[in-house]
Amino acid sequence: MSTSIATPPIGTERFRYDTFTQALHWLTLIAVAGTFVSGQMMEDMPRGTAKAQLIGLHVSVGLLVLTFTVLRLARRICVPPPDPIPGAPLVQMAAKAMHLSLYLLLFIVLIAGMAMVWAKGRTVGFFGLFNFPPLIGPDRDLAERLGEMHEIGANLIVVLAGVHAVAAIVHHTMLKDGALARMLPFGTPRHG
Ligand code: HEM
Ligand code: HEM
């Protein structure tokens, strides 16, 4: 039987994120890993066609992260997330703060990335299909500052996502509260 916003899911399904949100969560992880690794590779490459192609791919996959994040937040507004995992209020607040920080950092890195490309006087393209019209003009100093912001933000995402993943795994394996199953289509998300 299908569930809708009007008929909330019953049983353990109440404690699981919906399939669309789960898919976007794991696609975001793969795309962020790809952009982070390609970003690191670009830093050591000499200027040339290979670097330009890698930057083009990095920008396009970065735009996919932006699309996934916007879709995820839109979905979150339509379908509220499951009740939080039971625990001390301070721990629940820390989990909320972590999720909020990850969303904020994603936007900071993505917007700084796009603005940096425009400030360098280049175009932001999506897999060669189309280009976004620039919202700012060339500005070397600004490009440099946005580049720093982009790099610090990307490093912070990796650190916070690492802590977030360890917390989820510890919950699931040691506290045995089915935390990972909340973001997976299998396993039993427990509550209480
Ligand atoms: C979550 C998504 C992203 C992550 C994790 C990420 C990460 C990184 C990292 C680690 C670097 C190397 C450090 C640096 O040189 O600044 C980098 C460079 C770069 N990123 Fe991203 N990035 C993301 C999305 C984007 C987007 C959406 C754009 C543009 C639309 C973009 C444009 C660039 C450019 C142009 C560089 C190279 C700067 C240069 O050396 O010339 N990135 N990124
Ligand atoms: C770039 C990497 C990642 C990002 C940006 C990210 C981001 C997020 C965000 C924002 C949420 C909250 C969803 C919401 O309520 O709207 C979330 C939930 C979750 N994430 Fe991640 N995540 C990442 C990687 C991982 C990894 C590697 C794991 C596990 C190994 C993981 C496991 C989970 C689980 C189990 C939840 C549900 C937690 C709960 O219900 O309290 N995430 N993630």
mmCIF file of C-alpha atoms and ligand atoms in Angstrom:
data_model
loop_
_atom_site.group_PDB
_atom_site.id
_atom_site.type_symbol
_atom_site.label_atom_id
_atom_site.label_comp_id
_atom_site.label_asym_id
_atom_site.label_seq_id
_atom_site.Cartn_x
_atom_site.Cartn_y
_atom_site.Cartn_z
ATOM 1 C CA MET A 1 0.000 0.000 0.000
ATOM 2 C CA SER A 2 1.457 3.383 -0.897
ATOM 3 C CA THR A 3 1.820 6.106 1.722
ATOM 4 C CA SER A 4 1.227 9.799 1.216
ATOM 5 C CA ILE A 5 1.536 12.938 3.285
ATOM 6 C CA ALA A 6 -2.099 12.517 4.300
ATOM 7 C CA THR A 7 -1.564 8.925 5.544
ATOM 8 C CA PRO A 8 1.628 8.783 7.591
ATOM 9 C CA PRO A 9 3.617 5.519 7.394
ATOM 10 C CA ILE A 10 2.875 2.991 10.122
ATOM 11 C CA GLY A 11 5.039 0.601 12.211
ATOM 12 C CA THR A 12 8.824 0.861 11.914
ATOM 13 C CA GLU A 13 8.431 2.723 8.572
ATOM 14 C CA ARG A 14 7.519 5.783 10.657
ATOM 15 C CA PHE A 15 11.163 5.885 11.768
ATOM 16 C CA ARG A 16 12.691 5.609 8.269
ATOM 17 C CA TYR A 17 13.412 8.432 5.807
ATOM 18 C CA ASP A 18 11.419 8.041 2.567
ATOM 19 C CA THR A 19 13.083 6.332 -0.423
ATOM 20 C CA PHE A 20 13.534 9.570 -2.392
ATOM 21 C CA THR A 21 15.370 11.224 0.543
ATOM 22 C CA GLN A 22 17.487 8.092 1.092
ATOM 23 C CA ALA A 23 18.496 8.022 -2.596
ATOM 24 C CA LEU A 24 19.424 11.726 -2.560
ATOM 25 C CA HIS A 25 21.411 11.295 0.687
ATOM 26 C CA TRP A 26 23.627 8.520 -0.749
ATOM 27 C CA LEU A 27 23.931 10.178 -4.185
ATOM 28 C CA THR A 28 25.099 13.340 -2.368
ATOM 29 C CA LEU A 29 27.746 11.316 -0.518
ATOM 30 C CA ILE A 30 29.067 9.847 -3.812
ATOM 31 C CA ALA A 31 29.022 13.235 -5.598
ATOM 32 C CA VAL A 32 30.687 15.075 -2.669
ATOM 33 C CA ALA A 33 33.411 12.393 -2.553
ATOM 34 C CA GLY A 34 33.945 12.847 -6.313
ATOM 35 C CA THR A 35 34.144 16.643 -6.119
ATOM 36 C CA PHE A 36 36.472 16.521 -3.110
ATOM 37 C CA VAL A 37 38.889 14.042 -4.735
ATOM 38 C CA SER A 38 38.843 15.898 -8.095
ATOM 39 C CA GLY A 39 39.411 19.192 -6.204
ATOM 40 C CA GLN A 40 42.508 17.735 -4.530
ATOM 41 C CA MET A 41 43.791 16.371 -7.866
ATOM 42 C CA MET A 42 43.313 19.745 -9.601
ATOM 43 C CA GLU A 43 45.473 21.541 -7.057
ATOM 44 C CA ASP A 44 48.653 19.701 -8.169
ATOM 45 C CA MET A 45 47.957 19.736 -11.920
ATOM 46 C CA PRO A 46 49.750 22.075 -14.351
ATOM 47 C CA ARG A 47 47.540 24.428 -16.400
ATOM 48 C CA GLY A 48 46.342 22.790 -19.627
ATOM 49 C CA THR A 49 43.560 20.879 -21.315
ATOM 50 C CA ALA A 50 43.523 18.003 -18.797
ATOM 51 C CA LYS A 51 43.116 20.430 -15.868
ATOM 52 C CA ALA A 52 40.425 22.426 -17.706
ATOM 53 C CA GLN A 53 38.505 19.200 -18.426
ATOM 54 C CA LEU A 54 38.778 18.060 -14.811
ATOM 55 C CA ILE A 55 37.557 21.478 -13.580
ATOM 56 C CA GLY A 56 34.604 21.209 -16.032
ATOM 57 C CA LEU A 57 33.714 17.787 -14.601
ATOM 58 C CA HIS A 58 34.185 19.014 -11.014
ATOM 59 C CA VAL A 59 31.877 21.998 -11.627
ATOM 60 C CA SER A 60 29.207 19.802 -13.282
ATOM 61 C CA VAL A 61 29.211 17.220 -10.467
ATOM 62 C CA GLY A 62 29.178 20.133 -7.966
ATOM 63 C CA LEU A 63 26.031 21.401 -9.681
ATOM 64 C CA LEU A 64 24.523 17.931 -9.257
ATOM 65 C CA VAL A 65 25.206 18.238 -5.495
ATOM 66 C CA LEU A 66 23.370 21.569 -5.564
ATOM 67 C CA THR A 67 20.404 19.970 -7.385
ATOM 68 C CA PHE A 68 20.280 17.037 -4.917
ATOM 69 C CA THR A 69 20.426 19.407 -1.924
ATOM 70 C CA VAL A 70 17.658 21.693 -3.201
ATOM 71 C CA LEU A 71 15.445 18.663 -4.037
ATOM 72 C CA ARG A 72 16.135 17.174 -0.613
ATOM 73 C CA LEU A 73 15.182 20.328 1.250
ATOM 74 C CA ALA A 74 12.045 20.752 -0.890
ATOM 75 C CA ARG A 75 11.117 17.141 -0.084
ATOM 76 C CA ARG A 76 11.813 17.769 3.626
ATOM 77 C CA ILE A 77 9.301 20.619 3.595
ATOM 78 C CA CYS A 78 6.627 18.387 1.970
ATOM 79 C CA VAL A 79 7.394 15.187 3.917
ATOM 80 C CA PRO A 80 8.623 15.885 7.482
ATOM 81 C CA PRO A 81 11.587 13.713 8.600
ATOM 82 C CA PRO A 82 10.957 10.796 10.991
ATOM 83 C CA ASP A 83 10.904 11.438 14.742
ATOM 84 C CA PRO A 84 14.458 11.824 16.084
ATOM 85 C CA ILE A 85 16.292 8.876 17.620
ATOM 86 C CA PRO A 86 15.402 8.855 21.355
ATOM 87 C CA GLY A 87 18.218 10.100 23.572
ATOM 88 C CA ALA A 88 19.385 12.891 25.869
ATOM 89 C CA PRO A 89 18.123 16.311 24.654
ATOM 90 C CA LEU A 90 21.726 17.518 24.339
ATOM 91 C CA VAL A 91 22.629 14.615 22.009
ATOM 92 C CA GLN A 92 19.501 15.232 19.920
ATOM 93 C CA MET A 93 20.419 18.919 19.681
ATOM 94 C CA ALA A 94 23.971 18.001 18.608
ATOM 95 C CA ALA A 95 22.572 15.740 15.825
ATOM 96 C CA LYS A 96 20.271 18.559 14.654
ATOM 97 C CA ALA A 97 23.146 21.071 14.727
ATOM 98 C CA MET A 98 25.279 18.630 12.712
ATOM 99 C CA HIS A 99 22.595 18.204 10.019
ATOM 100 C CA LEU A 100 22.017 21.960 9.823
ATOM 101 C CA SER A 101 25.777 22.625 9.569
ATOM 102 C CA LEU A 102 26.101 20.081 6.743
ATOM 103 C CA TYR A 103 23.262 21.720 4.778
ATOM 104 C CA LEU A 104 24.712 25.221 5.382
ATOM 105 C CA LEU A 105 28.245 24.165 4.418
ATOM 106 C CA LEU A 106 26.986 22.512 1.224
ATOM 107 C CA PHE A 107 25.359 25.806 0.183
ATOM 108 C CA ILE A 108 28.431 27.881 1.161
ATOM 109 C CA VAL A 109 30.802 25.630 -0.836
ATOM 110 C CA LEU A 110 28.475 25.436 -3.852
ATOM 111 C CA ILE A 111 27.719 29.173 -4.011
ATOM 112 C CA ALA A 112 31.371 30.128 -3.363
ATOM 113 C CA GLY A 113 32.386 27.660 -6.137
ATOM 114 C CA MET A 114 30.033 29.184 -8.699
ATOM 115 C CA ALA A 115 30.903 32.761 -7.700
ATOM 116 C CA MET A 116 34.638 31.938 -7.839
ATOM 117 C CA VAL A 117 34.336 30.674 -11.430
ATOM 118 C CA TRP A 118 32.454 33.832 -12.476
ATOM 119 C CA ALA A 119 34.924 36.076 -10.620
ATOM 120 C CA LYS A 120 37.700 34.351 -12.595
ATOM 121 C CA GLY A 121 35.862 35.460 -15.750
ATOM 122 C CA ARG A 122 34.967 31.842 -16.693
ATOM 123 C CA THR A 123 31.620 30.180 -17.327
ATOM 124 C CA VAL A 124 29.772 27.733 -15.084
ATOM 125 C CA GLY A 125 28.654 24.912 -17.372
ATOM 126 C CA PHE A 126 26.717 21.706 -16.774
ATOM 127 C CA PHE A 127 28.265 18.726 -18.659
ATOM 128 C CA GLY A 128 28.513 20.900 -21.799
ATOM 129 C CA LEU A 129 24.702 21.056 -22.001
ATOM 130 C CA PHE A 130 24.264 24.689 -20.951
ATOM 131 C CA ASN A 131 25.998 27.566 -19.163
ATOM 132 C CA PHE A 132 24.646 29.577 -16.242
ATOM 133 C CA PRO A 133 24.593 33.312 -17.010
ATOM 134 C CA PRO A 134 27.210 34.982 -14.727
ATOM 135 C CA LEU A 135 25.756 36.905 -11.779
ATOM 136 C CA ILE A 136 29.036 38.729 -11.055
ATOM 137 C CA GLY A 137 31.811 40.111 -13.246
ATOM 138 C CA PRO A 138 35.543 39.262 -13.202
ATOM 139 C CA ASP A 139 37.382 40.273 -9.997
ATOM 140 C CA ARG A 140 40.737 38.643 -9.178
ATOM 141 C CA ASP A 141 40.810 39.510 -5.454
ATOM 142 C CA LEU A 142 37.260 38.330 -4.944
ATOM 143 C CA ALA A 143 38.028 35.095 -6.851
ATOM 144 C CA GLU A 144 40.944 34.441 -4.492
ATOM 145 C CA ARG A 145 38.846 35.007 -1.346
ATOM 146 C CA LEU A 146 36.004 32.862 -2.711
ATOM 147 C CA GLY A 147 38.562 30.151 -3.544
ATOM 148 C CA GLU A 148 39.747 30.127 0.085
ATOM 149 C CA MET A 149 36.155 29.982 1.322
ATOM 150 C CA HIS A 150 35.440 27.129 -1.109
ATOM 151 C CA GLU A 151 38.459 25.137 0.039
ATOM 152 C CA ILE A 152 37.906 25.655 3.804
ATOM 153 C CA GLY A 153 34.199 24.824 3.413
ATOM 154 C CA ALA A 154 34.980 21.659 1.419
ATOM 155 C CA ASN A 155 37.476 20.506 4.087
ATOM 156 C CA LEU A 156 34.932 21.215 6.842
ATOM 157 C CA ILE A 157 32.267 19.163 5.011
ATOM 158 C CA VAL A 158 34.629 16.191 4.907
ATOM 159 C CA VAL A 159 35.477 16.506 8.638
ATOM 160 C CA LEU A 160 31.849 16.977 9.746
ATOM 161 C CA ALA A 161 30.531 14.245 7.416
ATOM 162 C CA GLY A 162 33.178 11.930 8.917
ATOM 163 C CA VAL A 163 32.037 12.690 12.489
ATOM 164 C CA HIS A 164 28.404 12.340 11.369
ATOM 165 C CA ALA A 165 29.128 8.927 9.760
ATOM 166 C CA VAL A 166 31.017 7.675 12.853
ATOM 167 C CA ALA A 167 28.110 8.803 15.069
ATOM 168 C CA ALA A 168 25.615 6.926 12.848
ATOM 169 C CA ILE A 169 27.747 3.757 12.863
ATOM 170 C CA VAL A 170 28.305 3.915 16.659
ATOM 171 C CA HIS A 171 24.547 4.347 17.193
ATOM 172 C CA HIS A 172 23.769 1.436 14.913
ATOM 173 C CA THR A 173 26.409 -1.056 16.066
ATOM 174 C CA MET A 174 26.955 -0.181 19.763
ATOM 175 C CA LEU A 175 23.728 1.452 20.901
ATOM 176 C CA LYS A 176 21.783 -0.920 18.603
ATOM 177 C CA ASP A 177 19.075 1.641 17.858
ATOM 178 C CA GLY A 178 18.887 0.891 14.119
ATOM 179 C CA ALA A 179 20.165 4.415 13.265
ATOM 180 C CA LEU A 180 21.651 3.414 9.883
ATOM 181 C CA ALA A 181 18.423 1.657 8.840
ATOM 182 C CA ARG A 182 16.703 5.070 9.040
ATOM 183 C CA MET A 183 18.644 6.066 5.905
ATOM 184 C CA LEU A 184 18.544 2.618 4.231
ATOM 185 C CA PRO A 185 15.771 0.663 2.468
ATOM 186 C CA PHE A 186 16.513 -2.428 4.633
ATOM 187 C CA GLY A 187 17.134 -3.225 8.305
ATOM 188 C CA THR A 188 14.903 -2.291 11.218
ATOM 189 C CA PRO A 189 14.907 1.307 12.421
ATOM 190 C CA ARG A 190 14.003 0.983 16.116
ATOM 191 C CA HIS A 191 12.435 3.584 18.316
ATOM 192 C CA GLY A 192 12.668 3.457 22.117
HETATM 193 C C1 HEM B 1 30.217 19.886 -2.553
HETATM 194 C C2 HEM B 1 30.732 20.228 -3.723
HETATM 195 C C3 HEM B 1 32.191 20.625 -3.899
HETATM 196 C C4 HEM B 1 33.309 20.230 -3.215
HETATM 197 C C5 HEM B 1 33.403 19.255 -2.029
HETATM 198 C C6 HEM B 1 34.437 20.926 -3.801
HETATM 199 C C7 HEM B 1 35.754 20.813 -3.383
HETATM 200 C C8 HEM B 1 36.842 21.444 -3.954
HETATM 201 C C9 HEM B 1 38.211 21.312 -3.510
HETATM 202 C C10 HEM B 1 38.674 20.487 -2.313
HETATM 203 C C11 HEM B 1 38.976 22.058 -4.342
HETATM 204 C C12 HEM B 1 40.512 22.238 -4.259
HETATM 205 C C13 HEM B 1 40.852 23.394 -3.407
HETATM 206 C C14 HEM B 1 40.887 24.682 -4.151
HETATM 207 O O1 HEM B 1 41.735 24.837 -5.030
HETATM 208 O O2 HEM B 1 40.071 25.599 -3.852
HETATM 209 C C15 HEM B 1 38.109 22.669 -5.325
HETATM 210 C C16 HEM B 1 38.509 23.498 -6.348
HETATM 211 C C17 HEM B 1 37.672 24.088 -7.251
HETATM 212 N N1 HEM B 1 36.291 24.051 -7.250
HETATM 213 FE FE1 HEM B 1 35.145 22.883 -6.061
HETATM 214 N N2 HEM B 1 33.995 21.718 -4.840
HETATM 215 C C18 HEM B 1 32.630 21.559 -4.931
HETATM 216 C C19 HEM B 1 31.767 22.177 -5.822
HETATM 217 C C20 HEM B 1 32.164 23.116 -6.778
HETATM 218 C C21 HEM B 1 31.264 23.861 -7.644
HETATM 219 C C22 HEM B 1 29.725 23.780 -7.635
HETATM 220 C C23 HEM B 1 32.051 24.678 -8.409
HETATM 221 C C24 HEM B 1 31.658 25.673 -9.480
HETATM 222 C C25 HEM B 1 30.470 25.810 -9.972
HETATM 223 C C26 HEM B 1 33.433 24.426 -8.067
HETATM 224 C C27 HEM B 1 34.520 25.026 -8.642
HETATM 225 C C28 HEM B 1 35.832 24.811 -8.307
HETATM 226 C C29 HEM B 1 36.975 25.357 -9.042
HETATM 227 C C30 HEM B 1 36.905 26.234 -10.295
HETATM 228 C C31 HEM B 1 38.122 24.910 -8.378
HETATM 229 C C32 HEM B 1 39.570 25.143 -8.783
HETATM 230 C C33 HEM B 1 40.146 26.381 -8.289
HETATM 231 C C34 HEM B 1 41.506 26.514 -8.988
HETATM 232 O O3 HEM B 1 42.460 25.928 -8.476
HETATM 233 O O4 HEM B 1 41.538 27.172 -10.014
HETATM 234 N N3 HEM B 1 33.462 23.479 -7.051
HETATM 235 N N4 HEM B 1 36.806 22.284 -5.051
HETATM 236 C C1 HEM B 2 28.970 14.053 2.328
HETATM 237 C C2 HEM B 2 28.510 13.178 3.162
HETATM 238 C C3 HEM B 2 27.223 13.306 3.945
HETATM 239 C C4 HEM B 2 26.373 14.374 4.078
HETATM 240 C C5 HEM B 2 26.490 15.763 3.451
HETATM 241 C C6 HEM B 2 25.291 13.936 4.958
HETATM 242 C C7 HEM B 2 24.231 14.747 5.349
HETATM 243 C C8 HEM B 2 23.170 14.332 6.128
HETATM 244 C C9 HEM B 2 22.086 15.173 6.551
HETATM 245 C C10 HEM B 2 21.959 16.672 6.226
HETATM 246 C C11 HEM B 2 21.209 14.408 7.255
HETATM 247 C C12 HEM B 2 19.900 14.877 7.898
HETATM 248 C C13 HEM B 2 18.767 14.573 6.961
HETATM 249 C C14 HEM B 2 17.528 15.415 7.292
HETATM 250 O O1 HEM B 2 16.942 15.208 8.362
HETATM 251 O O2 HEM B 2 17.171 16.268 6.447
HETATM 252 C C15 HEM B 2 21.753 13.067 7.295
HETATM 253 C C16 HEM B 2 21.167 11.987 7.930
HETATM 254 C C17 HEM B 2 21.766 10.756 8.074
HETATM 255 N N1 HEM B 2 23.000 10.373 7.569
HETATM 256 FE FE1 HEM B 2 24.233 11.487 6.457
HETATM 257 N N2 HEM B 2 25.496 12.647 5.327
HETATM 258 C C18 HEM B 2 26.670 12.219 4.738
HETATM 259 C C19 HEM B 2 27.274 10.988 4.869
HETATM 260 C C20 HEM B 2 26.794 9.953 5.648
HETATM 261 C C21 HEM B 2 27.470 8.690 5.871
HETATM 262 C C22 HEM B 2 28.838 8.319 5.286
HETATM 263 C C23 HEM B 2 26.645 7.950 6.709
HETATM 264 C C24 HEM B 2 26.828 6.573 7.331
HETATM 265 C C25 HEM B 2 27.862 5.818 7.250
HETATM 266 C C26 HEM B 2 25.453 8.741 6.964
HETATM 267 C C27 HEM B 2 24.369 8.322 7.689
HETATM 268 C C28 HEM B 2 23.245 9.060 7.956
HETATM 269 C C29 HEM B 2 22.105 8.571 8.743
HETATM 270 C C30 HEM B 2 21.956 7.183 9.367
HETATM 271 C C31 HEM B 2 21.193 9.643 8.823
HETATM 272 C C32 HEM B 2 19.861 9.671 9.604
HETATM 273 C C33 HEM B 2 20.220 10.213 10.966
HETATM 274 C C34 HEM B 2 19.029 10.463 11.866
HETATM 275 O O3 HEM B 2 17.955 10.016 11.556
HETATM 276 O O4 HEM B 2 19.202 11.128 12.905
HETATM 277 N N3 HEM B 2 25.587 9.966 6.318
HETATM 278 N N4 HEM B 2 22.945 13.044 6.603
#
